Short mmCIF file of C-alpha atoms and ligand atoms in Angstrom, two decimals:
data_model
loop_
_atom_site.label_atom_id
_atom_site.label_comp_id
_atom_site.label_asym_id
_atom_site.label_seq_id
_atom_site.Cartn_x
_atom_site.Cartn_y
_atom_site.Cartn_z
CA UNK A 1 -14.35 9.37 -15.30
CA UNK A 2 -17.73 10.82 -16.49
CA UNK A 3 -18.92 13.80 -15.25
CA UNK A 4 -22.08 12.34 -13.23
CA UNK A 5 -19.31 10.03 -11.90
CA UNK A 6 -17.28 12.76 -10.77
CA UNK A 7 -20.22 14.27 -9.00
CA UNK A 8 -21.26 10.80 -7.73
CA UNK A 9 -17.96 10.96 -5.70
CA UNK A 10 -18.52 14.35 -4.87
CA UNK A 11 -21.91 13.68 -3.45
CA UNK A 12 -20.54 10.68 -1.72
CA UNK A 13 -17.88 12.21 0.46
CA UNK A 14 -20.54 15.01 1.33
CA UNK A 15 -23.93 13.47 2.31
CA UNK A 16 -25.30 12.63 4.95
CA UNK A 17 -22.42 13.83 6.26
CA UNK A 18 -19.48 15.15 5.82
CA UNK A 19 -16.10 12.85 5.24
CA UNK A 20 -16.44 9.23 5.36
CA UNK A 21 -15.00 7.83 8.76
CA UNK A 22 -16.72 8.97 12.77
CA UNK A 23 -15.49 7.93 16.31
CA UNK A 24 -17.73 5.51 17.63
CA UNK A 25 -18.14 4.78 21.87
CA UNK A 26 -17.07 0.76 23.14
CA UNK A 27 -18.27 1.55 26.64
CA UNK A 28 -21.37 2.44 28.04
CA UNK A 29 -21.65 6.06 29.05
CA UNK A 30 -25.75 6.43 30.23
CA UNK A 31 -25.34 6.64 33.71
CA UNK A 32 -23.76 9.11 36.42
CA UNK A 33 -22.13 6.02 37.25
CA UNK A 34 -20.80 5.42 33.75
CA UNK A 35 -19.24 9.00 33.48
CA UNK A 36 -17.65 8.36 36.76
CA UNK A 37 -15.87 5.24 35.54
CA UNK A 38 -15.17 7.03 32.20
CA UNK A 39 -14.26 9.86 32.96
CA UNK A 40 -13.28 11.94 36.77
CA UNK A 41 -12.73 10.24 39.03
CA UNK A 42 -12.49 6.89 37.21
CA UNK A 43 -9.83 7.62 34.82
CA UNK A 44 -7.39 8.27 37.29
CA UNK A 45 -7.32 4.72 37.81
CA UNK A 46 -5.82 3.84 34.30
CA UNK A 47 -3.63 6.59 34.36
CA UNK A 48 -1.73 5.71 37.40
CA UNK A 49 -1.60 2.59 36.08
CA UNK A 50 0.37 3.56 32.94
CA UNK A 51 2.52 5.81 34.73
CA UNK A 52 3.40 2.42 36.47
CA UNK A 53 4.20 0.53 34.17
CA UNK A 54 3.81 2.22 29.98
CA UNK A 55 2.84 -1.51 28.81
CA UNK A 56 -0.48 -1.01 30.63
CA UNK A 57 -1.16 1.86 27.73
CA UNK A 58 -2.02 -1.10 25.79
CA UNK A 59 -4.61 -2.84 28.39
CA UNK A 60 -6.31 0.57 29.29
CA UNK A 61 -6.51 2.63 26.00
CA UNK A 62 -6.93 1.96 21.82
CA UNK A 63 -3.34 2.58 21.10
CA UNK A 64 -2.73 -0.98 20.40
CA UNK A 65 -5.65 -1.21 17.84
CA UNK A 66 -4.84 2.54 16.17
CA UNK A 67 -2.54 3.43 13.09
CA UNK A 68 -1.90 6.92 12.50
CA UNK A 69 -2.43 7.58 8.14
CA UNK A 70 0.03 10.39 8.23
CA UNK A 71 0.86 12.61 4.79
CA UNK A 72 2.03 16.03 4.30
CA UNK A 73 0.11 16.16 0.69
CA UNK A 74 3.43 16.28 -1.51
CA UNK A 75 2.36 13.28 -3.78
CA UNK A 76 -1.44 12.93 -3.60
CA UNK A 77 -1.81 9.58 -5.58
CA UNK A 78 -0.90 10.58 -8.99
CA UNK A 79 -2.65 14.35 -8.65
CA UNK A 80 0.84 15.55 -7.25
CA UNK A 81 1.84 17.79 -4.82
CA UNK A 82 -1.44 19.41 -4.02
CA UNK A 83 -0.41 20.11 0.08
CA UNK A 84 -1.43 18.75 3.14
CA UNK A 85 -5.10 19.74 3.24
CA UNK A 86 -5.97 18.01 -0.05
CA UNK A 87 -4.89 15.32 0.57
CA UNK A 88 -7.78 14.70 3.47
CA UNK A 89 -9.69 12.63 1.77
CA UNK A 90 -7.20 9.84 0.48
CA UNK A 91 -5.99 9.78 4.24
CA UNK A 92 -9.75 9.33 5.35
CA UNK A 93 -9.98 7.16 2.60
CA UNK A 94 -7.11 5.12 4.35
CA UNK A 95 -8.78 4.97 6.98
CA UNK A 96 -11.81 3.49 5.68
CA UNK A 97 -9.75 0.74 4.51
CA UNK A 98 -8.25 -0.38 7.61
CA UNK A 99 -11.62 -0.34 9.41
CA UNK A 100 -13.27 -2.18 6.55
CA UNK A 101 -10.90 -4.81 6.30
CA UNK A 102 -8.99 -5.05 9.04
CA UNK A 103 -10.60 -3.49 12.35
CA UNK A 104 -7.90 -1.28 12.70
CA UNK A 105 -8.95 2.37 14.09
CA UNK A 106 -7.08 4.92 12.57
CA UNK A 107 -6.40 9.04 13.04
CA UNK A 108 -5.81 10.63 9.80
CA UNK A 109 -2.86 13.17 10.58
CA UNK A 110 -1.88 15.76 7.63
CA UNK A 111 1.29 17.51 8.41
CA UNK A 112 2.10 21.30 7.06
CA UNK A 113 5.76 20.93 7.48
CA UNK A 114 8.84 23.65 5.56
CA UNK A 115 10.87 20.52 5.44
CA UNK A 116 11.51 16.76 5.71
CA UNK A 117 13.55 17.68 9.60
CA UNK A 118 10.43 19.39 10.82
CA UNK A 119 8.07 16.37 8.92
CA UNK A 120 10.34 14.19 10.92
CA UNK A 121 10.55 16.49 14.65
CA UNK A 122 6.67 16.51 14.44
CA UNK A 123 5.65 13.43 13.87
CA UNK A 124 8.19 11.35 16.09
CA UNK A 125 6.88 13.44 19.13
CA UNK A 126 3.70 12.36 18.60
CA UNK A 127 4.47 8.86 18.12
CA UNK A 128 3.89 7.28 21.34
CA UNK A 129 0.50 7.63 20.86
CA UNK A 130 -0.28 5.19 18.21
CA UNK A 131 0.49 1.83 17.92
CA UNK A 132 1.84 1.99 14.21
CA UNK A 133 2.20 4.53 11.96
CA UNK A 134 1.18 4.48 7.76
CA UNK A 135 2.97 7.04 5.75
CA UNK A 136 0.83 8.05 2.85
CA UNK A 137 1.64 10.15 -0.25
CA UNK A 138 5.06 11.71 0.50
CA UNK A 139 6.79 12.30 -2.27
CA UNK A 140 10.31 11.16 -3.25
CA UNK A 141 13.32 11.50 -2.23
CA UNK A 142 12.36 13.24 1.16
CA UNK A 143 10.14 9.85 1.55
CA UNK A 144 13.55 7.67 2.25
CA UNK A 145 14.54 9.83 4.97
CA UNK A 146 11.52 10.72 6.86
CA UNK A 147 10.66 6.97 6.93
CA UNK A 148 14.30 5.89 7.23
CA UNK A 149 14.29 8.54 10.19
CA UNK A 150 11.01 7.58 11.83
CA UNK A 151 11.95 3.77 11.57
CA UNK A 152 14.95 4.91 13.92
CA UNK A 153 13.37 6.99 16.15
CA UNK A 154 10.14 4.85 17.03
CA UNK A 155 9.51 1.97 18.95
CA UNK A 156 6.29 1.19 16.73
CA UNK A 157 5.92 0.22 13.12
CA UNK A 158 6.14 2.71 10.87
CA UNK A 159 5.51 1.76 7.30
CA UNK A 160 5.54 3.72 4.05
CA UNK A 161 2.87 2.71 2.59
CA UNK A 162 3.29 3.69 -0.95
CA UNK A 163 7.16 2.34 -1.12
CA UNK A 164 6.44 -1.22 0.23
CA UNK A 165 2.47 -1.71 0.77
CA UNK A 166 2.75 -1.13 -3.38
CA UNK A 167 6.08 -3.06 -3.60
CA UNK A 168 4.62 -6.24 -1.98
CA UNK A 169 1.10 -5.86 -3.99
CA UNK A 170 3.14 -5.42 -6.84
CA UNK A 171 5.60 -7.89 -6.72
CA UNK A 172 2.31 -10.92 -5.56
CA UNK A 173 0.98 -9.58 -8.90
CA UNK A 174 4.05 -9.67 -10.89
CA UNK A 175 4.89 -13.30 -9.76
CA UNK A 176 1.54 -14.53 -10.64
CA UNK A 177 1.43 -12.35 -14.20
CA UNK A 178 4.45 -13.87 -15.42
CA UNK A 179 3.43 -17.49 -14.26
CA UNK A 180 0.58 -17.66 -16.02
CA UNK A 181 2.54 -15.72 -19.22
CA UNK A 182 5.27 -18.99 -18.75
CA UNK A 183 8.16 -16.39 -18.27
CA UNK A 184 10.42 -16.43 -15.52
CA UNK A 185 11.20 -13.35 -13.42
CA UNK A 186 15.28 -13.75 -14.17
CA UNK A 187 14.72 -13.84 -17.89
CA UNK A 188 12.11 -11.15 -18.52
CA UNK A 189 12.92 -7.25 -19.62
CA UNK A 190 11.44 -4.73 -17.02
CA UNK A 191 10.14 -0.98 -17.87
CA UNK A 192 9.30 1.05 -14.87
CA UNK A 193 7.83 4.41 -15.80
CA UNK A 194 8.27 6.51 -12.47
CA UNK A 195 11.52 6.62 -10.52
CA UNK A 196 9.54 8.24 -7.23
CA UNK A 197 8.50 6.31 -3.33
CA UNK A 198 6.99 3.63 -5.12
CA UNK A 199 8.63 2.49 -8.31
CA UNK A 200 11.93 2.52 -6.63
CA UNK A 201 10.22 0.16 -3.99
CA UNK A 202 9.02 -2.00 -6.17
CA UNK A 203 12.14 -2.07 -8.07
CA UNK A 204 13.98 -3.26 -5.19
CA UNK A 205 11.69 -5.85 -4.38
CA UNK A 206 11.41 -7.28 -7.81
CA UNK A 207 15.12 -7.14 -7.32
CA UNK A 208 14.99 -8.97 -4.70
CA UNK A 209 12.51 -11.89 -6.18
CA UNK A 210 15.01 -12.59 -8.64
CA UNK A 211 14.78 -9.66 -11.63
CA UNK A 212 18.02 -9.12 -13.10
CA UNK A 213 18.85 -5.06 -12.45
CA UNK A 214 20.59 -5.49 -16.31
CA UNK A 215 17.13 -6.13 -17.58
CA UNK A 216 15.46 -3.18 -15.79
CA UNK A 217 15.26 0.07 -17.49
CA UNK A 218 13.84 2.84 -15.14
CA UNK A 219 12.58 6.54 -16.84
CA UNK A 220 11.58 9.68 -15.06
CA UNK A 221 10.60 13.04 -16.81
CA UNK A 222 13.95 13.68 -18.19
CA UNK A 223 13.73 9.36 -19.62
CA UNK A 224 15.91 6.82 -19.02
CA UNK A 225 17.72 6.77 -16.28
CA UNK A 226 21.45 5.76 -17.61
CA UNK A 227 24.54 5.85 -15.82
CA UNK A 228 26.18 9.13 -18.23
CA UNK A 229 23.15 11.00 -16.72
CA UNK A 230 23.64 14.21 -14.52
CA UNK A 231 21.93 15.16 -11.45
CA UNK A 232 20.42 11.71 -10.46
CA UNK A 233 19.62 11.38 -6.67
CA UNK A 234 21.03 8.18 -4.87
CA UNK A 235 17.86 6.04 -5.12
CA UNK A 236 17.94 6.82 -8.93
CA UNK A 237 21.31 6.02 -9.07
CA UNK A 238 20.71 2.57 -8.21
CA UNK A 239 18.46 1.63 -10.75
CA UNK A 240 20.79 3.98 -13.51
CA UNK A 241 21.63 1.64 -16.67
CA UNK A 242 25.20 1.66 -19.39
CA UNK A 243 22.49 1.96 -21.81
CA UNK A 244 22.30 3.74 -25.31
CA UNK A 245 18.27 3.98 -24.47
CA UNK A 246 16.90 7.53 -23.82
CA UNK A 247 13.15 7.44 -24.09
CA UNK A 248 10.20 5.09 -23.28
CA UNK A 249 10.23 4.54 -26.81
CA UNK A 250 13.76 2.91 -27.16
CA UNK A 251 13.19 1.16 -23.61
CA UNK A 252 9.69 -0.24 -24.51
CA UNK A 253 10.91 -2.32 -27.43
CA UNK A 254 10.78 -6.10 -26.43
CA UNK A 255 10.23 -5.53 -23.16
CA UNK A 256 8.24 -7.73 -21.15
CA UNK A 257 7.11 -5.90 -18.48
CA UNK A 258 5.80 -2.52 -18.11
CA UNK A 259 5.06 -0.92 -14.76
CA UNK A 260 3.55 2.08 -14.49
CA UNK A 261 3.90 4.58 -11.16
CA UNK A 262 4.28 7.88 -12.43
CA UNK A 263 1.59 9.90 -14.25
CA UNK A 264 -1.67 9.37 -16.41
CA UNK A 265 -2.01 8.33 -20.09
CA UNK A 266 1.97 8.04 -20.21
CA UNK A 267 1.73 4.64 -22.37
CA UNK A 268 0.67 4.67 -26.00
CA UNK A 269 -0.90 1.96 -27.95
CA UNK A 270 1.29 2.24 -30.63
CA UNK A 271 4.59 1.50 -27.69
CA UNK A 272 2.56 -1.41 -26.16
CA UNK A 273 2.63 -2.96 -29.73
CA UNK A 274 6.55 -2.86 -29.90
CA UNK A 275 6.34 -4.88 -26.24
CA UNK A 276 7.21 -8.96 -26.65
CA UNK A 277 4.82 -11.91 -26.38
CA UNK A 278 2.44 -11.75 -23.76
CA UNK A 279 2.84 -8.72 -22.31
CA UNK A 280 2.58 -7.85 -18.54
CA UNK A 281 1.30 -4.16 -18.04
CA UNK A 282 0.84 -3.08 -14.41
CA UNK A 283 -0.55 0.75 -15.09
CA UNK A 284 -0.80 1.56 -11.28
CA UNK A 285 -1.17 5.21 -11.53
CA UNK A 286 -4.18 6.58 -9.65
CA UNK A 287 -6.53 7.56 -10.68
CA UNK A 288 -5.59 7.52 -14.29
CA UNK A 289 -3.39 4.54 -15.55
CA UNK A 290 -0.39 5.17 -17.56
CA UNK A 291 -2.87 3.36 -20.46
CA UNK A 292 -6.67 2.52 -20.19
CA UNK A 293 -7.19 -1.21 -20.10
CA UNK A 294 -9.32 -1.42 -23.40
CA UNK A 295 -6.70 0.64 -25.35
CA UNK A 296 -3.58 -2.28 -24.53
CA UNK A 297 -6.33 -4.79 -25.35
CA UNK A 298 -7.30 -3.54 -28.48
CA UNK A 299 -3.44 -3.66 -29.59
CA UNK A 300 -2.50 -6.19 -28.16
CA UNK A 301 -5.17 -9.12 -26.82
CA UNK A 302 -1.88 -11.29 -25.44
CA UNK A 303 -2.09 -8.64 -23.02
CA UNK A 304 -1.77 -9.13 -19.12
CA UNK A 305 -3.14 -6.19 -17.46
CA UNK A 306 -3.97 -4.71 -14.19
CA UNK A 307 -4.31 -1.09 -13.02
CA UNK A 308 -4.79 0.55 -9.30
CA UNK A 309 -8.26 0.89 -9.48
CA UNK A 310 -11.12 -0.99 -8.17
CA UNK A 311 -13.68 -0.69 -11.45
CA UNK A 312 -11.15 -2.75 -13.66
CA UNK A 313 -10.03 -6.35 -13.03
CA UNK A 314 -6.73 -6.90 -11.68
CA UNK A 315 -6.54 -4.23 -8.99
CA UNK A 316 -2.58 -3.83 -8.32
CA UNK A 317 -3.44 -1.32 -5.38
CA UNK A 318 -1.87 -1.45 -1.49
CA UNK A 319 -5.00 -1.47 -0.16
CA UNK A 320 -4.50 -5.51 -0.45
CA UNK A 321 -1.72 -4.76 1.58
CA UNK A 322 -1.55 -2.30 4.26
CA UNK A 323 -4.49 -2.93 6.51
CA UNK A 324 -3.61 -7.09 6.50
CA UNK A 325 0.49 -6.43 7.22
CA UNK A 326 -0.40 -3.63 10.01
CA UNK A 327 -3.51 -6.02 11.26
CA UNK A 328 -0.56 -8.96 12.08
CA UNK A 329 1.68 -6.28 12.88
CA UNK A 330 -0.04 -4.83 16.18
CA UNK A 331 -1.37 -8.12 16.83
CA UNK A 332 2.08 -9.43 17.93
CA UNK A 333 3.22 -5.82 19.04
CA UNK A 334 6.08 -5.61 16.45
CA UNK A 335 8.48 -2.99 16.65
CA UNK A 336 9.20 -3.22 13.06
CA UNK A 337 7.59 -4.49 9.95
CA UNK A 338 10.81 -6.18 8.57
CA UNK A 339 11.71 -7.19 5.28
CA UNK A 340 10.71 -11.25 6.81
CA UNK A 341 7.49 -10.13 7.35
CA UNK A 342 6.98 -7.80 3.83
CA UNK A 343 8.36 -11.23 1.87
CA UNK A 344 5.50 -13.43 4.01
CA UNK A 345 2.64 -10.76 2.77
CA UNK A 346 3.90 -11.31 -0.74
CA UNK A 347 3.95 -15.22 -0.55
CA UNK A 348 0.45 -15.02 1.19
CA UNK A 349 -1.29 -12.86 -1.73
CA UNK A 350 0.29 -14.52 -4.46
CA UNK A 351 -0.68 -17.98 -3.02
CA UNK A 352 -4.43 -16.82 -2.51
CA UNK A 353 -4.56 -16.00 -5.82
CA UNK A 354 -4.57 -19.67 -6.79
CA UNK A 355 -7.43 -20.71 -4.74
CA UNK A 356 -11.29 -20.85 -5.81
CA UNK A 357 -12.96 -17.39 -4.92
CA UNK A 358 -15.80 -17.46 -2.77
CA UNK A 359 -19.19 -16.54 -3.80
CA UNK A 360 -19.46 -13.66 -1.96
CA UNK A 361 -16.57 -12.05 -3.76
CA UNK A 362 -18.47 -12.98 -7.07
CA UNK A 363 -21.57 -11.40 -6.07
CA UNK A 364 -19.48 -7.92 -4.96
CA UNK A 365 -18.35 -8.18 -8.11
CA UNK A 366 -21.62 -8.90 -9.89
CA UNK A 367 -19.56 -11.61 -12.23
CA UNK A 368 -20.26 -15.27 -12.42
CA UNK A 369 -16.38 -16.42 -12.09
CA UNK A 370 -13.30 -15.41 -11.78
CA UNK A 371 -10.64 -18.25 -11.11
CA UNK A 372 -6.55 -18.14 -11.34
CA UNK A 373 -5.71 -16.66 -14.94
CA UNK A 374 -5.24 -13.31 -16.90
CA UNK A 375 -7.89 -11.82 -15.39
CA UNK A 376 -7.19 -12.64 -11.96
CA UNK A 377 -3.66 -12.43 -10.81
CA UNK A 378 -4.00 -11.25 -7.50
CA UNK A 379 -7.17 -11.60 -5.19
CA UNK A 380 -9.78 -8.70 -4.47
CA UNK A 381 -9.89 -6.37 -2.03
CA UNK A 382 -13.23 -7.50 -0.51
CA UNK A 383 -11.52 -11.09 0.08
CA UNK A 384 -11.81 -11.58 3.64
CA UNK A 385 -9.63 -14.55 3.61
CA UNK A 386 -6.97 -11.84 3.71
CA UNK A 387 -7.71 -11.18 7.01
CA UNK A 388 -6.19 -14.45 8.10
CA UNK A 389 -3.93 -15.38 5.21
CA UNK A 390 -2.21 -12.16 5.34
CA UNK A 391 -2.24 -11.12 9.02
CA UNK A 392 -1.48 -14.75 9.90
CA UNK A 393 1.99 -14.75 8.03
CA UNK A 394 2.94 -11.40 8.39
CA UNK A 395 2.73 -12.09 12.60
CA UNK A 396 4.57 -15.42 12.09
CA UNK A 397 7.26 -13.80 9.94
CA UNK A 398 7.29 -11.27 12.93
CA UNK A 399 7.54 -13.75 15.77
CA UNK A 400 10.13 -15.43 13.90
CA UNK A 401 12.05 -13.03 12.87
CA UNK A 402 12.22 -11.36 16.52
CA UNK A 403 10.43 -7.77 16.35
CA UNK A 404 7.32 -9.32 18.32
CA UNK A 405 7.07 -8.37 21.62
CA UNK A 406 3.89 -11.10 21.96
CA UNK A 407 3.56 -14.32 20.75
CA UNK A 408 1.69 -15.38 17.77
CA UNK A 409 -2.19 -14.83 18.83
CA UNK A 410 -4.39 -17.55 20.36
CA UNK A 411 -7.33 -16.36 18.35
CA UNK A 412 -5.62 -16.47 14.78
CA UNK A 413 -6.66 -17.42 12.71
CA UNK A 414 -9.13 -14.42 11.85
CA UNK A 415 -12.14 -14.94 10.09
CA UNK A 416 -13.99 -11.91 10.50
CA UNK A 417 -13.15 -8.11 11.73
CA UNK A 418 -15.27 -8.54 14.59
CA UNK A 419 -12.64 -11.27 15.94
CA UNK A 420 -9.68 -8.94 16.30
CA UNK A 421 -10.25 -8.75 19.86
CA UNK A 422 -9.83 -12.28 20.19
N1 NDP B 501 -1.56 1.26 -7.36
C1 NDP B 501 -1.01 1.57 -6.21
O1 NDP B 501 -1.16 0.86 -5.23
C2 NDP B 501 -0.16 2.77 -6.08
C3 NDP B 501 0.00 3.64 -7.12
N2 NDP B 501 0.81 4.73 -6.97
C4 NDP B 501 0.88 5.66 -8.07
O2 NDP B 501 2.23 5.83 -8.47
C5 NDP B 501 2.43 7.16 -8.88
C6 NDP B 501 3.68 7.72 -8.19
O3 NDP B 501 3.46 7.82 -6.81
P1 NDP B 501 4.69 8.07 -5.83
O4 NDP B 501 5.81 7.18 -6.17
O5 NDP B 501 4.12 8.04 -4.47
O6 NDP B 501 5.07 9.59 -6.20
P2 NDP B 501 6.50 10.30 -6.32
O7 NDP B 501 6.21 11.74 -6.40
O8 NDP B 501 7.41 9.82 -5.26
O9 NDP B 501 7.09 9.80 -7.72
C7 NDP B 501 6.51 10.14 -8.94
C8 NDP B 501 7.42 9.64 -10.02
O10 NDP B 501 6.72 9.66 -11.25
C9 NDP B 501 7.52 10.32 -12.20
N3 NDP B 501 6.67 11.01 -13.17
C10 NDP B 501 5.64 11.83 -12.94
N4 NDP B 501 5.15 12.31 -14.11
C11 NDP B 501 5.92 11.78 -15.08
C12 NDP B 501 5.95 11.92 -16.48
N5 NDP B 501 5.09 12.70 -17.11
N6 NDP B 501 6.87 11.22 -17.17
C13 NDP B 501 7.76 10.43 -16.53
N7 NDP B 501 7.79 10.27 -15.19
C14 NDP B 501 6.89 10.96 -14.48
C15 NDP B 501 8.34 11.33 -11.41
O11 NDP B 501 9.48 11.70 -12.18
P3 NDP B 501 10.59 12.72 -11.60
O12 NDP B 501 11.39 11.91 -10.61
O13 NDP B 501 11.37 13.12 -12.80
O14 NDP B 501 9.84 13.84 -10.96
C16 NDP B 501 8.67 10.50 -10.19
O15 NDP B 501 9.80 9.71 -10.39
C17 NDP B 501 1.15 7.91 -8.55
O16 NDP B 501 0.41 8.06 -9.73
C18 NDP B 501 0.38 7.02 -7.63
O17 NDP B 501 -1.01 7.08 -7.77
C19 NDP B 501 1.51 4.98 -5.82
C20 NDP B 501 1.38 4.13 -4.76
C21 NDP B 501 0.48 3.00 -4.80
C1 PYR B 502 -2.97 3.74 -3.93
C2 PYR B 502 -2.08 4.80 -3.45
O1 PYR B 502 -1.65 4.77 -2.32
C3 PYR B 502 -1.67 5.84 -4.36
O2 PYR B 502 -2.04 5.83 -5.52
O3 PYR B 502 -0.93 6.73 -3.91
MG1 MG B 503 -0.62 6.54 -1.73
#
């Protein structure tokens, strides 16, 4: 980033005002008459309404169209553990993206908590009050048990974002990327830099669309994670290799597949030479890749290559996920998003990918084309067939996999973020 960019940024979460997300009013409130409905005596109406019956929470209030973007700042995209109050703006930032694409409100909540029990204590007595709740930026291992205890202890979705928005983004990409290089997923050698929330997720889901775990070499900051290793936590454990490999050097040699999800600049040019034909590099750390796009292409122009970020092509980020999977998530009042409904969002983005791209994605873009290839593996953020494609089979999956509590909407599909309502 340039300096005048980094001020750009600056600027931009500052002016006119402060942060980058406001409550806005959906009833009138001009009149004596308006405060009375809104507020005393009105109110009282709703409220013995829901103390009737707690369904009516969702006729009489926004819980049913609000996510909570909860974090306790320990892994603030790939800056680290910075705390809780830093990591305001990503959650804002969250935010933005769920309104933008998705019409979902959402509460940014940043949690100073001395341990994952009081993480868990505070946030599952606040539950209630949403209708789903996003983990952000928690780091790993505590990540697997707040969620894992959250999951338990709520009747709402709660989803962490990181582990499985990024696994199912990742996993659409990957499928397409090694399509188009004419590998198969079973065959190909796998290097995941990062062993934290979100390479182990996407581990597991590549896993689960067919990569062999014998082909998938894993490396933290101590390097390859090998079964004669010490002090490996369980989630490490299950990606731990018989290997004689110790370091991204031994690992990268032949491999197929690199994903990055650990730290910035990690990758050299010299170990993305060693990599086999047509190599797939996902360098997902934000906001500085594990390798800069230009510097794999220069070594190597067989290269397929996408990072996290939007100013590069091939964005590999959750954002295509999260706001789309909660959208047909609350719109069938799921309990759960289930691994039926993560598998439909990955089907759904890969698919999309294949179709022409409308002109209005061009022009945010400022490109002339951009059609099914090594430069476009997965579609763009500003897609707004996502809305439908997306939401549309992650409700289904839901419905059909029986955590909905409603049927599949009467207004799907969506074609705009002013339909939500129906
Ligand atoms: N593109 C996207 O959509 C997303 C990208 N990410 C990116 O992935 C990265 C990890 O995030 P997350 O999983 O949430 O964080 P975690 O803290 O849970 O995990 C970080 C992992 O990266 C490893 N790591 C960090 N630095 C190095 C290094 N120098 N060498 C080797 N391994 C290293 C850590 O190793 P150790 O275990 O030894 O500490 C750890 O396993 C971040 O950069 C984040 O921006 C995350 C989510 C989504
Ligand atoms: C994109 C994101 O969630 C991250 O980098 O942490
Ligand atoms: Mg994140």
């Amino acid at each position: 980033m340039t300096d005048a960019f980094k001020q750009a940024a600056l600027d931009y979460h500052a002016n006119p005002i402060p942060g980058k997300l406001s409550v806005e009013l959906t009833k009138p409130t001009a009149t004596g008459r308006d405060l009375a409905l809104a507020y005393s005596p009105g109110v009282a109406e709703p409220v013995r309404e829901i103390a009737r019956d707690g369904e009516n929470v969702y006729r009489y209030t926004g819980k049913g169209n609000l996510v909570a973007v909860i974090s306790d700042g320990s892994a603030i995209l790939g800056l680290g553990n910075l705390g809780p109050m830093a990591s305001k703006p990503v959650m804002e930032g969250k935010g933005v993206l769920f309104k933008r694409f998705a019409g979902i409100n959402s509460v940014d909540v940043e949690v100073n908590a001395e341990s994952p029990q009081a993480f868990i204590d505070t946030v599952a007595r606040i539950a209630d009050t949403w209708g789903g709740i996003n983990l952000e930026d928690i780091k790993a291992p505590e990540c697997f048990e707040i969620e894992k205890a959250l999951i338990e202890q709520c009747n709402i979705p709660v989803f962490h974002d990181d582990q499985h928005g990024t696994a199912i983004v990742t996993a659409a990409g990957m499928l397409n990327a090694l399509d188009i290089a004419g590998k198969s997923i079973e065959d190909v050698k796998i290097v995941c830099m990062g062993a934290g929330a979100a390479a182990i997720a996407c581990m597991r889901l590549l896993v689960a669309c067919g990569a062999s775990q014998d082909k998938l070499v894993m490396l933290d900051r101590r390097g390859v994670i090998h079964k004669s290793r010490e002090g490996i936590n369980a989630y490490k454990a299950e990606f731990a290799l018989d290997t004689d490999m110790r370091t991204l050097d031994d690992a990268i040699d032949g491999a197929d597949v690199f994903v990055g999800l650990s730290g910035p600049g990690l990758l050299s040019a010299d170990q993305v030479k060693k990599m086999a034909a047509d190599p797939v590099i996902f360098a997902c750390t934000n906001p500085d890749p594990e390798i800069h796009p230009a510097v794999a292409r220069e070594v190597r122009p067989d290269v397929i290559m996408a990072t996290g970020r939007s100013d590069f092509p091939n964005q590999v980020n959750n954002v295509l996920g999260f706001p789309f999977i909660f959208r047909g998530a609350l719109d069938v009042r799921a309990t759960r998003i289930n691994e039926a409904m993560k598998v439909a969002a990955v089907h759904a983005l890969k698919d999309l990918a294949r179709d022409p791209v409308p002109q209005e994605v061009l022009d945010a873009y400022e490109c002339d084309e951009m059609h099914f290839g090594r430069e476009y593996i997965i579609p763009t953020p500003v897609d707004i067939r996502l809305l439908d494609r997306v939401s549309s089979a992650v409700a289904q999956a839901a419905v059909e996999s029986g955590v909905a509590r409603k049927p599949y909407p009467a207004h799907y599909p969506l074609k705009n973020v002013n339909d939500v309502y129906g």
